[in-house]
Short mmCIF file of C-alpha atoms in Angstrom, two decimals:
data_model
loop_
_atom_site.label_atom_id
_atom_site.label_comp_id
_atom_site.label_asym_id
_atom_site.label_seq_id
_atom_site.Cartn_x
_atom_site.Cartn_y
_atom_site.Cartn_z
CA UNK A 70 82.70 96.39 106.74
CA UNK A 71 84.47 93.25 106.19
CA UNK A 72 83.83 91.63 103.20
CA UNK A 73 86.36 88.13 103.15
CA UNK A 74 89.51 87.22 101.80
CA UNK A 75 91.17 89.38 99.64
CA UNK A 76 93.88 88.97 96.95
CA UNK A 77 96.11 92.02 96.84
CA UNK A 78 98.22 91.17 93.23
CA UNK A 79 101.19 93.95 93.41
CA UNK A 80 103.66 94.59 90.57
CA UNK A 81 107.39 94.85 90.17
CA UNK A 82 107.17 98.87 90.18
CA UNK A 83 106.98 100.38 93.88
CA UNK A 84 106.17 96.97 95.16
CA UNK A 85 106.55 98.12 98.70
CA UNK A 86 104.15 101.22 97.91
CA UNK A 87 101.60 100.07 95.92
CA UNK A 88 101.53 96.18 97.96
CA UNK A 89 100.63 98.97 101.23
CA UNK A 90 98.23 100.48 99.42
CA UNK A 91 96.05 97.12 99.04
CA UNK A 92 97.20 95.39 102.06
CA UNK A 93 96.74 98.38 104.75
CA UNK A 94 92.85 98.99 103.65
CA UNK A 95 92.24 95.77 103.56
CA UNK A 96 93.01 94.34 106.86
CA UNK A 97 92.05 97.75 108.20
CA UNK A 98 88.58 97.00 107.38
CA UNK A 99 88.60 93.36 108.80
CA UNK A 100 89.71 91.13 106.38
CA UNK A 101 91.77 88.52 105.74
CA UNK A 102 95.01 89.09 102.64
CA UNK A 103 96.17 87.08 100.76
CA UNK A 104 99.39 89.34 99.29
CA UNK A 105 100.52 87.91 95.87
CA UNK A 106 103.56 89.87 94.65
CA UNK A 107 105.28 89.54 90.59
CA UNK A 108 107.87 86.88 90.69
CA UNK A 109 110.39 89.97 90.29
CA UNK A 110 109.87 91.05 93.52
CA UNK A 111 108.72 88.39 95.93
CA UNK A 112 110.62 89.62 98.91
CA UNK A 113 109.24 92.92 99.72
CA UNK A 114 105.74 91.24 100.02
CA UNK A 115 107.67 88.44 102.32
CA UNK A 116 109.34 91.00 104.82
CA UNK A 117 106.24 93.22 104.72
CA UNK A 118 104.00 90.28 105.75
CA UNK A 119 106.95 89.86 108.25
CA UNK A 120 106.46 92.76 109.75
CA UNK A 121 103.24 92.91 109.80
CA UNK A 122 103.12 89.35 111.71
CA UNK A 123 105.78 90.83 114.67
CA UNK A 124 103.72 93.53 114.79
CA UNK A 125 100.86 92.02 116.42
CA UNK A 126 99.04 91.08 113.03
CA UNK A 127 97.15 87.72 113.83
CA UNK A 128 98.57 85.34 111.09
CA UNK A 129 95.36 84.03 110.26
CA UNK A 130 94.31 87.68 109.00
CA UNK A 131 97.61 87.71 106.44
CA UNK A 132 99.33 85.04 103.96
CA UNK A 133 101.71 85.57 101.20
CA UNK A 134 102.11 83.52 98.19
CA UNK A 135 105.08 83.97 95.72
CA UNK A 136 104.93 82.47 92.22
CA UNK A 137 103.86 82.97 88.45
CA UNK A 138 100.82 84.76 88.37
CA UNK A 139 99.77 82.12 85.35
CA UNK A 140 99.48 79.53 87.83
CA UNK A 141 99.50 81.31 91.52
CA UNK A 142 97.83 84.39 90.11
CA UNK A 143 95.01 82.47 88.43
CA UNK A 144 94.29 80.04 91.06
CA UNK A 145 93.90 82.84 93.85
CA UNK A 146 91.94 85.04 91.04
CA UNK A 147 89.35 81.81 90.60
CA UNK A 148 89.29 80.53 93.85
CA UNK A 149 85.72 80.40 95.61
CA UNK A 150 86.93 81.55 98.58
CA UNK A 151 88.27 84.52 97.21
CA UNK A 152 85.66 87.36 98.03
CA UNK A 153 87.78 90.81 96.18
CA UNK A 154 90.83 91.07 93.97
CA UNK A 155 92.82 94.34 93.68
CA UNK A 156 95.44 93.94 90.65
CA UNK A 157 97.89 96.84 90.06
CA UNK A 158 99.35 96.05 86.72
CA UNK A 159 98.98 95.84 82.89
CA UNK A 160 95.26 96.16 81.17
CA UNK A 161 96.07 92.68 79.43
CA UNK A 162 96.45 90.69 82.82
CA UNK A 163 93.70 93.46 84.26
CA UNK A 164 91.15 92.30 81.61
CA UNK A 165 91.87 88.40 82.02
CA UNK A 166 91.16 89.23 85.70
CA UNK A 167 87.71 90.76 84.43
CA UNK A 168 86.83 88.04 82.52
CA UNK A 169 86.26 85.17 84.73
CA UNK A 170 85.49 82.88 81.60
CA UNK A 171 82.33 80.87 83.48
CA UNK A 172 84.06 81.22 87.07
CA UNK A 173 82.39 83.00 90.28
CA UNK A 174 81.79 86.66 89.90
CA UNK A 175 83.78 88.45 92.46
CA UNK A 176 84.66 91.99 93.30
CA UNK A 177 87.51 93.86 91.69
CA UNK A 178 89.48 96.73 92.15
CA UNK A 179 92.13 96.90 88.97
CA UNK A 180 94.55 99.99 88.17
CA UNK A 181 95.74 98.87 85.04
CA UNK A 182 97.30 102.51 83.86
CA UNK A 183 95.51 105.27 82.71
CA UNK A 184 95.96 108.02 80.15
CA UNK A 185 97.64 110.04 82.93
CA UNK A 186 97.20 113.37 80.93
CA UNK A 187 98.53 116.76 81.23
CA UNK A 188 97.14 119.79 80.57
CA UNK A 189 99.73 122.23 79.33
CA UNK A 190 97.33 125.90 79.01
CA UNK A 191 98.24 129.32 77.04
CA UNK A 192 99.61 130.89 80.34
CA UNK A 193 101.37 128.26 81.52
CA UNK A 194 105.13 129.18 82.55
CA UNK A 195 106.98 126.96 79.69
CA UNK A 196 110.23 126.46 80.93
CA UNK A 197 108.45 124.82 84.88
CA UNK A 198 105.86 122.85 82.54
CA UNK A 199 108.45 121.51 80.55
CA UNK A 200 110.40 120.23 83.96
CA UNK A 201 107.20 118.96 85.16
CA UNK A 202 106.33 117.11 82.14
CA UNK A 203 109.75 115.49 81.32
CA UNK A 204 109.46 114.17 85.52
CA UNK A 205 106.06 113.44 85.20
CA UNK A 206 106.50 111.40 82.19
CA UNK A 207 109.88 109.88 81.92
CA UNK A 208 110.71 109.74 85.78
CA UNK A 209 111.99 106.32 86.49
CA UNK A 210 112.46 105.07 83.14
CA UNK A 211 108.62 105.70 82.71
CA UNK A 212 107.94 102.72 84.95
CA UNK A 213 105.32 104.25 87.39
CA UNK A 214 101.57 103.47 86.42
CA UNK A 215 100.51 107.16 87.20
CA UNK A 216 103.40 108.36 84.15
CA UNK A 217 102.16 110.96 82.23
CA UNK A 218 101.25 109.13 78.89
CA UNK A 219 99.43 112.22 76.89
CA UNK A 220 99.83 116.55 77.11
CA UNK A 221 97.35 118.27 75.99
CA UNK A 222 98.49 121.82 74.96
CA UNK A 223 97.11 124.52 74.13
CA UNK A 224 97.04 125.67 70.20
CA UNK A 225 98.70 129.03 70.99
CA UNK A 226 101.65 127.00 72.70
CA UNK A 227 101.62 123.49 71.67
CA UNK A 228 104.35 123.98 68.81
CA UNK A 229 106.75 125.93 71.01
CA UNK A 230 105.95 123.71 74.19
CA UNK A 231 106.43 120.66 71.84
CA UNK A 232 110.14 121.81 71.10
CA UNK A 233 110.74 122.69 74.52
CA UNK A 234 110.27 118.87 75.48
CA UNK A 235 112.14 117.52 72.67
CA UNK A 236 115.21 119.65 73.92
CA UNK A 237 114.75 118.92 77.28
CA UNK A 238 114.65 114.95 76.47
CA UNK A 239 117.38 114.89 73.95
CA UNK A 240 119.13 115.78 76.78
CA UNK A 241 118.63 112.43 79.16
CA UNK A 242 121.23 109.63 79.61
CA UNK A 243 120.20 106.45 78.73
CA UNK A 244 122.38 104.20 80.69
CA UNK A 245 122.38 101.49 83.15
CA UNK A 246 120.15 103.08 86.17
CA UNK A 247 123.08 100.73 88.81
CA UNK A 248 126.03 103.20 87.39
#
């Protein structure tokens, strides 16, 4: 069911991925988008909204609007003809979303990073959870929202599995991710 206009605010991490991920739902379920990319990556939103427009999309049912999200953001965000925001980004822009400060109560969907644990248990095969782990958590410079940001281990293994990492992480280049 369609509820209005919604504000799909994307950041600079998979801003292709996680832009589809608010955009496709939305219009899917009749409404009109507003997509407002970070100023680091404007034109992925621009050529998706592209797209979307020589694909048939009517252009009344998609916009996109590039600029600071201190100014853009905050305008779309209090807006009264903004009916839902979805934010993907950091809980201290998340929260300033949440707190409309006197302004119109609207819906919200923010992802705004979790704890992202992982649960390392006794039986676990060390050497794969140690692989897994050092992915899950350091993968892209650690720039992905859904990074692994706690392990909980088991007592019986937690010293040995602790090690493990530490080895396997001493290990990564740190270098310019273009060489």
């Amino acid at each position: 069911e369609p509820i209005g206009v919604v504000v799909c605010i994307s950041p600079f991490n998979f801003p292709l991925n996680l832009l589809c991920h608010k955009v496709a739902p939305a219009l899917a379920a009749g409404n009109a988008v507003i997509a407002k990319p970070t100023s680091e990556t404007p034109l992925v939103a621009i050529r998706l909204t592209e797209i979307l427009l020589e694909a048939g999309c009517p252009k009344e049912a998609i916009q996109v609007i590039t600029g600071p999200g201190r100014s853009v953001g905050n305008a779309l965000v209090e807006s009264p003809f903004t009916d839902l925001v979805t934010f993907t980004g950091s809980t201290q822009i998340g929260t300033q979303i949440a707190s409309p400060g006197g302004k119109r109560a609207k819906r919200l969907i923010l992802e705004m990073g979790g704890m992202d644990p992982v649960i390392v248990l006794d039986d676990a095969d060390l050497p794969r959870a140690v692989e897994a782990v050092s992915r899950a958590t350091f993968g892209l410079a650690g720039q992905v929202c859904i990074a692994s940001k706690r392990i909980l281990a088991s007592d019986s293994i937690s010293e040995k599995f602790a090690v493990m990492l530490s080895d396997r992480v001493s290990k990564f280049k740190v270098a310019d991710p273009m060489a």
